[in-house]
Amino acid sequence: MKRLLTGLQSSGTLHIGNYFGALKPFLDTYQNHESFLMVADYHSLTSLKDPALVRASIENVVLDYLAVGVDLDNATIFQQSQVHEHTELAWIFECLVTVPFLMQSHAYKDKVAKGLEANAGLFNYPMLMAADILLYDAEVVPVGEDQRQHIEYAREAANKFNNAYGETFKEPQGMILEGTGVVPGVDGKKMSKSYGNTIPLFGTKEEITKAVLSIVTDSDGDIPTNVYTIHKLFKTEAELAPMYEENKGKYKASKDALIEDIENFVAPMRARRLELAAQKDLIKNVLAQGSEKARAIAQAKMLDVRSKVGITL
Ligand code: TYM
């Protein structure tokens, strides 16, 4: 079985873009692979500085993974920072790539374009993500379109290392789905926590309603395009056609139908999440077990890497 790995940064509330861009493709295929789901907590430190928030965000991602239905018999959930080999390998990659190469990163360039100062962690971010993937020889990496460049960086890191020290890493493939690679937010731009345009996946009905009612309704004919694009994630075009035909020009009615469909989809997962959150020590146990399993693989890989680069005496 091929190895599959993906991760969520523990830095905010899961939104429907994360779900349809990364988690849904993961759920559709993880049982046919040896699957790993990572909580990217070291990546979150590039933006979060409040320890209480860092801790809560890690716990939230684990609950999110479990609430969307990940079965622990078929997937390993682990915490990036509990496997020290990630930062170790990232360092080795950083010594192989150049500064101009990392300067091409979209995340870094966006920050600079906004006149903000990027920390060195953000600058090196792609090499940590390359390490996340390559440590496990993961071949399949389900992600949204915004991570395409990071997969390319990982392929390039593998290449650079293999050229310098001999065949060691497999080049990973992104798994970016047509139609859900970029889920738009309420303003029609890519849904993103940093743009404040999200529909929260585990929001209350009130939060979902508020977000949907705020969808900007630039129309294409009689159909509110932004509403329809999001609606297609929850229902097929055939299912939606009669409703949009009947509601031509009546945007509020289409939004109400979307709220109903999101609520029906989310309610069982939200209830499950509440149950899981009440289980004492669940999160700690899941992460301890998963991280132990991940660590065994990462440690074996690093024995080879250390020896190849020459630091094993
Ligand atoms: P993060 O936490 O920003 O996003 C998690 C996943 O959600 C996808 N996504 C979207 N997909 C479609 N439409 C959107 N509007 C949308 N917004 C977010 C992202 O593409 C991503 O797949 N660097 C990663 C986390 C990471 C990782 C890894 C992923 C760290 N190491 C190794 C895979 C493999 C990140 O910040 O994703």
mmCIF file with all atom_site columns, N, CA, C and O in Angstrom, residues 4-8 14 16 18-33 35-37 61-72 74-77 140-143 175 177 180 201-202 265 269 272:
data_model
loop_
_atom_site.group_PDB
_atom_site.id
_atom_site.type_symbol
_atom_site.label_atom_id
_atom_site.label_alt_id
_atom_site.label_comp_id
_atom_site.label_asym_id
_atom_site.label_entity_id
_atom_site.label_seq_id
_atom_site.pdbx_PDB_ins_code
_atom_site.Cartn_x
_atom_site.Cartn_y
_atom_site.Cartn_z
_atom_site.occupancy
_atom_site.B_iso_or_equiv
_atom_site.pdbx_formal_charge
_atom_site.auth_seq_id
_atom_site.auth_comp_id
_atom_site.auth_asym_id
_atom_site.auth_atom_id
_atom_site.pdbx_PDB_model_num
ATOM 1   N N  . LEU A 1 4   ? 0.109   7.608  2.504  1.00 0.00 ? 4   LEU A N  1
ATOM 2   C CA . LEU A 1 4   ? -0.588  8.875  2.282  1.00 0.00 ? 4   LEU A CA 1
ATOM 3   C C  . LEU A 1 4   ? -0.412  9.734  3.523  1.00 0.00 ? 4   LEU A C  1
ATOM 4   O O  . LEU A 1 4   ? -0.506  9.228  4.637  1.00 0.00 ? 4   LEU A O  1
ATOM 5   N N  . LEU A 1 5   ? -0.145  11.004 3.320  1.00 0.00 ? 5   LEU A N  1
ATOM 6   C CA . LEU A 1 5   ? -0.008  11.900 4.481  1.00 0.00 ? 5   LEU A CA 1
ATOM 7   C C  . LEU A 1 5   ? -0.591  13.261 4.147  1.00 0.00 ? 5   LEU A C  1
ATOM 8   O O  . LEU A 1 5   ? -0.397  13.783 3.042  1.00 0.00 ? 5   LEU A O  1
ATOM 9   N N  . THR A 1 6   ? -1.335  13.804 5.093  1.00 0.00 ? 6   THR A N  1
ATOM 10  C CA . THR A 1 6   ? -1.707  15.209 4.959  1.00 0.00 ? 6   THR A CA 1
ATOM 11  C C  . THR A 1 6   ? -1.756  15.850 6.346  1.00 0.00 ? 6   THR A C  1
ATOM 12  O O  . THR A 1 6   ? -1.628  15.163 7.357  1.00 0.00 ? 6   THR A O  1
ATOM 13  N N  . GLY A 1 7   ? -1.904  17.161 6.364  1.00 0.00 ? 7   GLY A N  1
ATOM 14  C CA . GLY A 1 7   ? -1.889  17.836 7.657  1.00 0.00 ? 7   GLY A CA 1
ATOM 15  C C  . GLY A 1 7   ? -2.693  19.118 7.631  1.00 0.00 ? 7   GLY A C  1
ATOM 16  O O  . GLY A 1 7   ? -2.954  19.689 6.570  1.00 0.00 ? 7   GLY A O  1
ATOM 17  N N  . LEU A 1 8   ? -3.111  19.508 8.818  1.00 0.00 ? 8   LEU A N  1
ATOM 18  C CA . LEU A 1 8   ? -3.766  20.810 8.986  1.00 0.00 ? 8   LEU A CA 1
ATOM 19  C C  . LEU A 1 8   ? -2.908  21.604 9.949  1.00 0.00 ? 8   LEU A C  1
ATOM 20  O O  . LEU A 1 8   ? -2.427  21.068 10.956 1.00 0.00 ? 8   LEU A O  1
ATOM 21  N N  . LEU A 1 14  ? -11.530 25.211 11.779 1.00 0.00 ? 14  LEU A N  1
ATOM 22  C CA . LEU A 1 14  ? -11.682 24.512 10.494 1.00 0.00 ? 14  LEU A CA 1
ATOM 23  C C  . LEU A 1 14  ? -12.835 25.121 9.692  1.00 0.00 ? 14  LEU A C  1
ATOM 24  O O  . LEU A 1 14  ? -13.899 25.377 10.235 1.00 0.00 ? 14  LEU A O  1
ATOM 25  N N  . ILE A 1 16  ? -15.064 25.237 5.728  1.00 0.00 ? 16  ILE A N  1
ATOM 26  C CA . ILE A 1 16  ? -15.496 24.255 4.721  1.00 0.00 ? 16  ILE A CA 1
ATOM 27  C C  . ILE A 1 16  ? -14.492 24.160 3.567  1.00 0.00 ? 16  ILE A C  1
ATOM 28  O O  . ILE A 1 16  ? -14.468 23.165 2.849  1.00 0.00 ? 16  ILE A O  1
ATOM 29  N N  . ASN A 1 18  ? -11.194 23.919 4.093  1.00 0.00 ? 18  ASN A N  1
ATOM 30  C CA . ASN A 1 18  ? -10.289 22.858 4.580  1.00 0.00 ? 18  ASN A CA 1
ATOM 31  C C  . ASN A 1 18  ? -10.949 21.496 4.381  1.00 0.00 ? 18  ASN A C  1
ATOM 32  O O  . ASN A 1 18  ? -10.302 20.527 4.001  1.00 0.00 ? 18  ASN A O  1
ATOM 33  N N  . TYR A 1 19  ? -12.252 21.462 4.665  1.00 0.00 ? 19  TYR A N  1
ATOM 34  C CA . TYR A 1 19  ? -12.942 20.164 4.575  1.00 0.00 ? 19  TYR A CA 1
ATOM 35  C C  . TYR A 1 19  ? -12.967 19.653 3.130  1.00 0.00 ? 19  TYR A C  1
ATOM 36  O O  . TYR A 1 19  ? -12.517 18.546 2.850  1.00 0.00 ? 19  TYR A O  1
ATOM 37  N N  . PHE A 1 20  ? -13.468 20.476 2.214  1.00 0.00 ? 20  PHE A N  1
ATOM 38  C CA . PHE A 1 20  ? -13.627 19.981 0.836  1.00 0.00 ? 20  PHE A CA 1
ATOM 39  C C  . PHE A 1 20  ? -12.303 19.964 0.066  1.00 0.00 ? 20  PHE A C  1
ATOM 40  O O  . PHE A 1 20  ? -12.149 19.179 -0.865 1.00 0.00 ? 20  PHE A O  1
ATOM 41  N N  . GLY A 1 21  ? -11.365 20.823 0.465  1.00 0.00 ? 21  GLY A N  1
ATOM 42  C CA . GLY A 1 21  ? -10.080 20.847 -0.237 1.00 0.00 ? 21  GLY A CA 1
ATOM 43  C C  . GLY A 1 21  ? -9.148  19.728 0.195  1.00 0.00 ? 21  GLY A C  1
ATOM 44  O O  . GLY A 1 21  ? -8.414  19.174 -0.620 1.00 0.00 ? 21  GLY A O  1
ATOM 45  N N  . ALA A 1 22  ? -9.180  19.366 1.470  1.00 0.00 ? 22  ALA A N  1
ATOM 46  C CA . ALA A 1 22  ? -8.183  18.405 1.967  1.00 0.00 ? 22  ALA A CA 1
ATOM 47  C C  . ALA A 1 22  ? -8.801  17.210 2.692  1.00 0.00 ? 22  ALA A C  1
ATOM 48  O O  . ALA A 1 22  ? -8.423  16.069 2.447  1.00 0.00 ? 22  ALA A O  1
ATOM 49  N N  . LEU A 1 23  ? -9.754  17.478 3.587  1.00 0.00 ? 23  LEU A N  1
ATOM 50  C CA . LEU A 1 23  ? -10.241 16.355 4.405  1.00 0.00 ? 23  LEU A CA 1
ATOM 51  C C  . LEU A 1 23  ? -11.128 15.397 3.622  1.00 0.00 ? 23  LEU A C  1
ATOM 52  O O  . LEU A 1 23  ? -11.029 14.181 3.770  1.00 0.00 ? 23  LEU A O  1
ATOM 53  N N  . LYS A 1 24  ? -11.981 15.936 2.779  1.00 0.00 ? 24  LYS A N  1
ATOM 54  C CA . LYS A 1 24  ? -12.869 15.069 1.996  1.00 0.00 ? 24  LYS A CA 1
ATOM 55  C C  . LYS A 1 24  ? -12.057 14.167 1.060  1.00 0.00 ? 24  LYS A C  1
ATOM 56  O O  . LYS A 1 24  ? -12.273 12.952 1.051  1.00 0.00 ? 24  LYS A O  1
ATOM 57  N N  . PRO A 1 25  ? -11.090 14.715 0.304  1.00 0.00 ? 25  PRO A N  1
ATOM 58  C CA . PRO A 1 25  ? -10.254 13.819 -0.508 1.00 0.00 ? 25  PRO A CA 1
ATOM 59  C C  . PRO A 1 25  ? -9.524  12.790 0.352  1.00 0.00 ? 25  PRO A C  1
ATOM 60  O O  . PRO A 1 25  ? -9.355  11.648 -0.049 1.00 0.00 ? 25  PRO A O  1
ATOM 61  N N  . PHE A 1 26  ? -9.121  13.205 1.548  1.00 0.00 ? 26  PHE A N  1
ATOM 62  C CA . PHE A 1 26  ? -8.472  12.253 2.463  1.00 0.00 ? 26  PHE A CA 1
ATOM 63  C C  . PHE A 1 26  ? -9.465  11.146 2.832  1.00 0.00 ? 26  PHE A C  1
ATOM 64  O O  . PHE A 1 26  ? -9.162  9.954  2.712  1.00 0.00 ? 26  PHE A O  1
ATOM 65  N N  . LEU A 1 27  ? -10.677 11.545 3.246  1.00 0.00 ? 27  LEU A N  1
ATOM 66  C CA . LEU A 1 27  ? -11.667 10.554 3.698  1.00 0.00 ? 27  LEU A CA 1
ATOM 67  C C  . LEU A 1 27  ? -12.047 9.593  2.575  1.00 0.00 ? 27  LEU A C  1
ATOM 68  O O  . LEU A 1 27  ? -12.302 8.423  2.804  1.00 0.00 ? 27  LEU A O  1
ATOM 69  N N  . ASP A 1 28  ? -12.062 10.118 1.353  1.00 0.00 ? 28  ASP A N  1
ATOM 70  C CA . ASP A 1 28  ? -12.461 9.278  0.211  1.00 0.00 ? 28  ASP A CA 1
ATOM 71  C C  . ASP A 1 28  ? -11.430 8.205  -0.109 1.00 0.00 ? 28  ASP A C  1
ATOM 72  O O  . ASP A 1 28  ? -11.750 7.244  -0.789 1.00 0.00 ? 28  ASP A O  1
ATOM 73  N N  . THR A 1 29  ? -10.211 8.374  0.349  1.00 0.00 ? 29  THR A N  1
ATOM 74  C CA . THR A 1 29  ? -9.171  7.465  -0.126 1.00 0.00 ? 29  THR A CA 1
ATOM 75  C C  . THR A 1 29  ? -8.278  6.855  0.953  1.00 0.00 ? 29  THR A C  1
ATOM 76  O O  . THR A 1 29  ? -7.529  5.922  0.691  1.00 0.00 ? 29  THR A O  1
ATOM 77  N N  . TYR A 1 30  ? -8.399  7.317  2.191  1.00 0.00 ? 30  TYR A N  1
ATOM 78  C CA . TYR A 1 30  ? -7.377  6.917  3.172  1.00 0.00 ? 30  TYR A CA 1
ATOM 79  C C  . TYR A 1 30  ? -7.385  5.432  3.491  1.00 0.00 ? 30  TYR A C  1
ATOM 80  O O  . TYR A 1 30  ? -6.363  4.865  3.852  1.00 0.00 ? 30  TYR A O  1
ATOM 81  N N  . GLN A 1 31  ? -8.549  4.798  3.312  1.00 0.00 ? 31  GLN A N  1
ATOM 82  C CA . GLN A 1 31  ? -8.580  3.382  3.684  1.00 0.00 ? 31  GLN A CA 1
ATOM 83  C C  . GLN A 1 31  ? -7.870  2.493  2.669  1.00 0.00 ? 31  GLN A C  1
ATOM 84  O O  . GLN A 1 31  ? -7.617  1.326  2.938  1.00 0.00 ? 31  GLN A O  1
ATOM 85  N N  . ASN A 1 32  ? -7.543  3.065  1.518  1.00 0.00 ? 32  ASN A N  1
ATOM 86  C CA . ASN A 1 32  ? -6.794  2.282  0.514  1.00 0.00 ? 32  ASN A CA 1
ATOM 87  C C  . ASN A 1 32  ? -5.297  2.537  0.604  1.00 0.00 ? 32  ASN A C  1
ATOM 88  O O  . ASN A 1 32  ? -4.555  2.136  -0.289 1.00 0.00 ? 32  ASN A O  1
ATOM 89  N N  . HIS A 1 33  ? -4.883  3.279  1.629  1.00 0.00 ? 33  HIS A N  1
ATOM 90  C CA . HIS A 1 33  ? -3.465  3.595  1.786  1.00 0.00 ? 33  HIS A CA 1
ATOM 91  C C  . HIS A 1 33  ? -3.055  3.359  3.236  1.00 0.00 ? 33  HIS A C  1
ATOM 92  O O  . HIS A 1 33  ? -3.895  3.172  4.105  1.00 0.00 ? 33  HIS A O  1
ATOM 93  N N  . SER A 1 35  ? -2.227  5.422  6.019  1.00 0.00 ? 35  SER A N  1
ATOM 94  C CA . SER A 1 35  ? -2.530  6.860  6.080  1.00 0.00 ? 35  SER A CA 1
ATOM 95  C C  . SER A 1 35  ? -2.111  7.554  7.373  1.00 0.00 ? 35  SER A C  1
ATOM 96  O O  . SER A 1 35  ? -2.307  7.021  8.474  1.00 0.00 ? 35  SER A O  1
ATOM 97  N N  . PHE A 1 36  ? -1.596  8.754  7.194  1.00 0.00 ? 36  PHE A N  1
ATOM 98  C CA . PHE A 1 36  ? -1.132  9.581  8.312  1.00 0.00 ? 36  PHE A CA 1
ATOM 99  C C  . PHE A 1 36  ? -1.777  10.953 8.239  1.00 0.00 ? 36  PHE A C  1
ATOM 100 O O  . PHE A 1 36  ? -1.812  11.568 7.177  1.00 0.00 ? 36  PHE A O  1
ATOM 101 N N  . LEU A 1 37  ? -2.258  11.405 9.394  1.00 0.00 ? 37  LEU A N  1
ATOM 102 C CA . LEU A 1 37  ? -2.852  12.736 9.494  1.00 0.00 ? 37  LEU A CA 1
ATOM 103 C C  . LEU A 1 37  ? -2.085  13.501 10.556 1.00 0.00 ? 37  LEU A C  1
ATOM 104 O O  . LEU A 1 37  ? -2.032  13.075 11.709 1.00 0.00 ? 37  LEU A O  1
ATOM 105 N N  . VAL A 1 61  ? -7.699  20.502 16.381 1.00 0.00 ? 61  VAL A N  1
ATOM 106 C CA . VAL A 1 61  ? -7.468  19.769 15.125 1.00 0.00 ? 61  VAL A CA 1
ATOM 107 C C  . VAL A 1 61  ? -7.711  18.267 15.327 1.00 0.00 ? 61  VAL A C  1
ATOM 108 O O  . VAL A 1 61  ? -8.312  17.610 14.480 1.00 0.00 ? 61  VAL A O  1
ATOM 109 N N  . VAL A 1 62  ? -7.290  17.748 16.484 1.00 0.00 ? 62  VAL A N  1
ATOM 110 C CA . VAL A 1 62  ? -7.522  16.314 16.736 1.00 0.00 ? 62  VAL A CA 1
ATOM 111 C C  . VAL A 1 62  ? -9.031  16.033 16.774 1.00 0.00 ? 62  VAL A C  1
ATOM 112 O O  . VAL A 1 62  ? -9.518  15.080 16.159 1.00 0.00 ? 62  VAL A O  1
ATOM 113 N N  . LEU A 1 63  ? -9.768  16.891 17.466 1.00 0.00 ? 63  LEU A N  1
ATOM 114 C CA . LEU A 1 63  ? -11.223 16.698 17.523 1.00 0.00 ? 63  LEU A CA 1
ATOM 115 C C  . LEU A 1 63  ? -11.837 16.811 16.136 1.00 0.00 ? 63  LEU A C  1
ATOM 116 O O  . LEU A 1 63  ? -12.738 16.053 15.774 1.00 0.00 ? 63  LEU A O  1
ATOM 117 N N  . ASP A 1 64  ? -11.327 17.740 15.336 1.00 0.00 ? 64  ASP A N  1
ATOM 118 C CA . ASP A 1 64  ? -11.840 17.899 13.970 1.00 0.00 ? 64  ASP A CA 1
ATOM 119 C C  . ASP A 1 64  ? -11.640 16.616 13.178 1.00 0.00 ? 64  ASP A C  1
ATOM 120 O O  . ASP A 1 64  ? -12.549 16.127 12.504 1.00 0.00 ? 64  ASP A O  1
ATOM 121 N N  . TYR A 1 65  ? -10.424 16.081 13.255 1.00 0.00 ? 65  TYR A N  1
ATOM 122 C CA . TYR A 1 65  ? -10.123 14.844 12.509 1.00 0.00 ? 65  TYR A CA 1
ATOM 123 C C  . TYR A 1 65  ? -11.080 13.720 12.913 1.00 0.00 ? 65  TYR A C  1
ATOM 124 O O  . TYR A 1 65  ? -11.611 12.996 12.075 1.00 0.00 ? 65  TYR A O  1
ATOM 125 N N  . LEU A 1 66  ? -11.277 13.581 14.220 1.00 0.00 ? 66  LEU A N  1
ATOM 126 C CA . LEU A 1 66  ? -12.118 12.476 14.684 1.00 0.00 ? 66  LEU A CA 1
ATOM 127 C C  . LEU A 1 66  ? -13.589 12.731 14.346 1.00 0.00 ? 66  LEU A C  1
ATOM 128 O O  . LEU A 1 66  ? -14.308 11.817 13.956 1.00 0.00 ? 66  LEU A O  1
ATOM 129 N N  . ALA A 1 67  ? -14.008 13.992 14.467 1.00 0.00 ? 67  ALA A N  1
ATOM 130 C CA . ALA A 1 67  ? -15.423 14.294 14.243 1.00 0.00 ? 67  ALA A CA 1
ATOM 131 C C  . ALA A 1 67  ? -15.838 14.121 12.782 1.00 0.00 ? 67  ALA A C  1
ATOM 132 O O  . ALA A 1 67  ? -16.976 13.767 12.491 1.00 0.00 ? 67  ALA A O  1
ATOM 133 N N  . VAL A 1 68  ? -14.925 14.342 11.851 1.00 0.00 ? 68  VAL A N  1
ATOM 134 C CA . VAL A 1 68  ? -15.316 14.156 10.441 1.00 0.00 ? 68  VAL A CA 1
ATOM 135 C C  . VAL A 1 68  ? -15.336 12.674 10.078 1.00 0.00 ? 68  VAL A C  1
ATOM 136 O O  . VAL A 1 68  ? -15.705 12.304 8.974  1.00 0.00 ? 68  VAL A O  1
ATOM 137 N N  . GLY A 1 69  ? -14.936 11.813 11.028 1.00 0.00 ? 69  GLY A N  1
ATOM 138 C CA . GLY A 1 69  ? -15.138 10.379 10.808 1.00 0.00 ? 69  GLY A CA 1
ATOM 139 C C  . GLY A 1 69  ? -13.881 9.575  10.543 1.00 0.00 ? 69  GLY A C  1
ATOM 140 O O  . GLY A 1 69  ? -13.975 8.439  10.079 1.00 0.00 ? 69  GLY A O  1
ATOM 141 N N  . VAL A 1 70  ? -12.709 10.128 10.826 1.00 0.00 ? 70  VAL A N  1
ATOM 142 C CA . VAL A 1 70  ? -11.480 9.356  10.609 1.00 0.00 ? 70  VAL A CA 1
ATOM 143 C C  . VAL A 1 70  ? -11.464 8.163  11.576 1.00 0.00 ? 70  VAL A C  1
ATOM 144 O O  . VAL A 1 70  ? -11.669 8.328  12.777 1.00 0.00 ? 70  VAL A O  1
ATOM 145 N N  . ASP A 1 71  ? -11.248 6.984  11.033 1.00 0.00 ? 71  ASP A N  1
ATOM 146 C CA . ASP A 1 71  ? -11.249 5.762  11.823 1.00 0.00 ? 71  ASP A CA 1
ATOM 147 C C  . ASP A 1 71  ? -9.807  5.423  12.199 1.00 0.00 ? 71  ASP A C  1
ATOM 148 O O  . ASP A 1 71  ? -8.960  5.212  11.327 1.00 0.00 ? 71  ASP A O  1
ATOM 149 N N  . LEU A 1 72  ? -9.561  5.370  13.497 1.00 0.00 ? 72  LEU A N  1
ATOM 150 C CA . LEU A 1 72  ? -8.180  5.202  13.961 1.00 0.00 ? 72  LEU A CA 1
ATOM 151 C C  . LEU A 1 72  ? -7.589  3.829  13.648 1.00 0.00 ? 72  LEU A C  1
ATOM 152 O O  . LEU A 1 72  ? -6.387  3.635  13.748 1.00 0.00 ? 72  LEU A O  1
ATOM 153 N N  . ASN A 1 74  ? -7.585  2.770  10.736 1.00 0.00 ? 74  ASN A N  1
ATOM 154 C CA . ASN A 1 74  ? -7.081  2.915  9.371  1.00 0.00 ? 74  ASN A CA 1
ATOM 155 C C  . ASN A 1 74  ? -6.241  4.155  9.149  1.00 0.00 ? 74  ASN A C  1
ATOM 156 O O  . ASN A 1 74  ? -5.879  4.468  8.020  1.00 0.00 ? 74  ASN A O  1
ATOM 157 N N  . ALA A 1 75  ? -5.977  4.890  10.197 1.00 0.00 ? 75  ALA A N  1
ATOM 158 C CA . ALA A 1 75  ? -5.183  6.115  10.028 1.00 0.00 ? 75  ALA A CA 1
ATOM 159 C C  . ALA A 1 75  ? -4.438  6.427  11.326 1.00 0.00 ? 75  ALA A C  1
ATOM 160 O O  . ALA A 1 75  ? -4.909  6.106  12.411 1.00 0.00 ? 75  ALA A O  1
ATOM 161 N N  . THR A 1 76  ? -3.306  7.038  11.186 1.00 0.00 ? 76  THR A N  1
ATOM 162 C CA . THR A 1 76  ? -2.504  7.433  12.346 1.00 0.00 ? 76  THR A CA 1
ATOM 163 C C  . THR A 1 76  ? -2.552  8.953  12.466 1.00 0.00 ? 76  THR A C  1
ATOM 164 O O  . THR A 1 76  ? -2.169  9.662  11.534 1.00 0.00 ? 76  THR A O  1
ATOM 165 N N  . ILE A 1 77  ? -3.060  9.430  13.589 1.00 0.00 ? 77  ILE A N  1
ATOM 166 C CA . ILE A 1 77  ? -3.097  10.879 13.827 1.00 0.00 ? 77  ILE A CA 1
ATOM 167 C C  . ILE A 1 77  ? -1.927  11.220 14.744 1.00 0.00 ? 77  ILE A C  1
ATOM 168 O O  . ILE A 1 77  ? -1.763  10.603 15.803 1.00 0.00 ? 77  ILE A O  1
ATOM 169 N N  . VAL A 1 140 ? 1.278   10.000 -1.666 1.00 0.00 ? 140 VAL A N  1
ATOM 170 C CA . VAL A 1 140 ? 0.012   10.668 -1.962 1.00 0.00 ? 140 VAL A CA 1
ATOM 171 C C  . VAL A 1 140 ? -0.237  11.720 -0.884 1.00 0.00 ? 140 VAL A C  1
ATOM 172 O O  . VAL A 1 140 ? -0.201  11.400 0.311  1.00 0.00 ? 140 VAL A O  1
ATOM 173 N N  . VAL A 1 141 ? -0.478  12.959 -1.319 1.00 0.00 ? 141 VAL A N  1
ATOM 174 C CA . VAL A 1 141 ? -0.654  14.057 -0.365 1.00 0.00 ? 141 VAL A CA 1
ATOM 175 C C  . VAL A 1 141 ? -1.899  14.864 -0.752 1.00 0.00 ? 141 VAL A C  1
ATOM 176 O O  . VAL A 1 141 ? -1.832  15.766 -1.590 1.00 0.00 ? 141 VAL A O  1
ATOM 177 N N  . PRO A 1 142 ? -3.057  14.535 -0.163 1.00 0.00 ? 142 PRO A N  1
ATOM 178 C CA . PRO A 1 142 ? -4.270  15.286 -0.508 1.00 0.00 ? 142 PRO A CA 1
ATOM 179 C C  . PRO A 1 142 ? -4.251  16.687 0.111  1.00 0.00 ? 142 PRO A C  1
ATOM 180 O O  . PRO A 1 142 ? -4.177  16.816 1.326  1.00 0.00 ? 142 PRO A O  1
ATOM 181 N N  . VAL A 1 143 ? -4.305  17.687 -0.727 1.00 0.00 ? 143 VAL A N  1
ATOM 182 C CA . VAL A 1 143 ? -4.282  19.087 -0.270 1.00 0.00 ? 143 VAL A CA 1
ATOM 183 C C  . VAL A 1 143 ? -5.114  19.946 -1.216 1.00 0.00 ? 143 VAL A C  1
ATOM 184 O O  . VAL A 1 143 ? -5.468  19.511 -2.311 1.00 0.00 ? 143 VAL A O  1
ATOM 185 N N  . MET A 1 175 ? -2.478  15.595 -4.324 1.00 0.00 ? 175 MET A N  1
ATOM 186 C CA . MET A 1 175 ? -3.755  15.085 -4.820 1.00 0.00 ? 175 MET A CA 1
ATOM 187 C C  . MET A 1 175 ? -4.714  16.260 -4.683 1.00 0.00 ? 175 MET A C  1
ATOM 188 O O  . MET A 1 175 ? -5.213  16.543 -3.597 1.00 0.00 ? 175 MET A O  1
ATOM 189 N N  . LEU A 1 177 ? -8.034  18.055 -6.037 1.00 0.00 ? 177 LEU A N  1
ATOM 190 C CA . LEU A 1 177 ? -9.213  17.672 -6.805 1.00 0.00 ? 177 LEU A CA 1
ATOM 191 C C  . LEU A 1 177 ? -9.759  18.836 -7.629 1.00 0.00 ? 177 LEU A C  1
ATOM 192 O O  . LEU A 1 177 ? -9.794  19.977 -7.177 1.00 0.00 ? 177 LEU A O  1
ATOM 193 N N  . THR A 1 180 ? -12.770 21.275 -6.165 1.00 0.00 ? 180 THR A N  1
ATOM 194 C CA . THR A 1 180 ? -12.727 21.599 -4.733 1.00 0.00 ? 180 THR A CA 1
ATOM 195 C C  . THR A 1 180 ? -11.335 22.057 -4.298 1.00 0.00 ? 180 THR A C  1
ATOM 196 O O  . THR A 1 180 ? -11.107 22.312 -3.128 1.00 0.00 ? 180 THR A O  1
ATOM 197 N N  . LEU A 1 201 ? -16.769 25.069 9.632  1.00 0.00 ? 201 LEU A N  1
ATOM 198 C CA . LEU A 1 201 ? -17.377 23.742 9.446  1.00 0.00 ? 201 LEU A CA 1
ATOM 199 C C  . LEU A 1 201 ? -18.179 23.338 10.675 1.00 0.00 ? 201 LEU A C  1
ATOM 200 O O  . LEU A 1 201 ? -19.251 22.782 10.562 1.00 0.00 ? 201 LEU A O  1
ATOM 201 N N  . PHE A 1 202 ? -17.626 23.613 11.842 1.00 0.00 ? 202 PHE A N  1
ATOM 202 C CA . PHE A 1 202 ? -18.322 23.194 13.061 1.00 0.00 ? 202 PHE A CA 1
ATOM 203 C C  . PHE A 1 202 ? -18.994 24.373 13.754 1.00 0.00 ? 202 PHE A C  1
ATOM 204 O O  . PHE A 1 202 ? -19.157 24.378 14.968 1.00 0.00 ? 202 PHE A O  1
ATOM 205 N N  . PHE A 1 265 ? -25.777 18.786 6.850  1.00 0.00 ? 265 PHE A N  1
ATOM 206 C CA . PHE A 1 265 ? -24.507 18.093 6.642  1.00 0.00 ? 265 PHE A CA 1
ATOM 207 C C  . PHE A 1 265 ? -23.653 18.135 7.916  1.00 0.00 ? 265 PHE A C  1
ATOM 208 O O  . PHE A 1 265 ? -23.032 17.149 8.308  1.00 0.00 ? 265 PHE A O  1
ATOM 209 N N  . MET A 1 269 ? -21.915 15.745 12.586 1.00 0.00 ? 269 MET A N  1
ATOM 210 C CA . MET A 1 269 ? -20.478 15.842 12.907 1.00 0.00 ? 269 MET A CA 1
ATOM 211 C C  . MET A 1 269 ? -20.267 16.742 14.125 1.00 0.00 ? 269 MET A C  1
ATOM 212 O O  . MET A 1 269 ? -19.414 16.496 14.972 1.00 0.00 ? 269 MET A O  1
ATOM 213 N N  . ARG A 1 272 ? -21.133 14.821 17.197 1.00 0.00 ? 272 ARG A N  1
ATOM 214 C CA . ARG A 1 272 ? -20.078 13.857 17.486 1.00 0.00 ? 272 ARG A CA 1
ATOM 215 C C  . ARG A 1 272 ? -18.864 14.566 18.114 1.00 0.00 ? 272 ARG A C  1
ATOM 216 O O  . ARG A 1 272 ? -18.244 14.075 19.043 1.00 0.00 ? 272 ARG A O  1
#
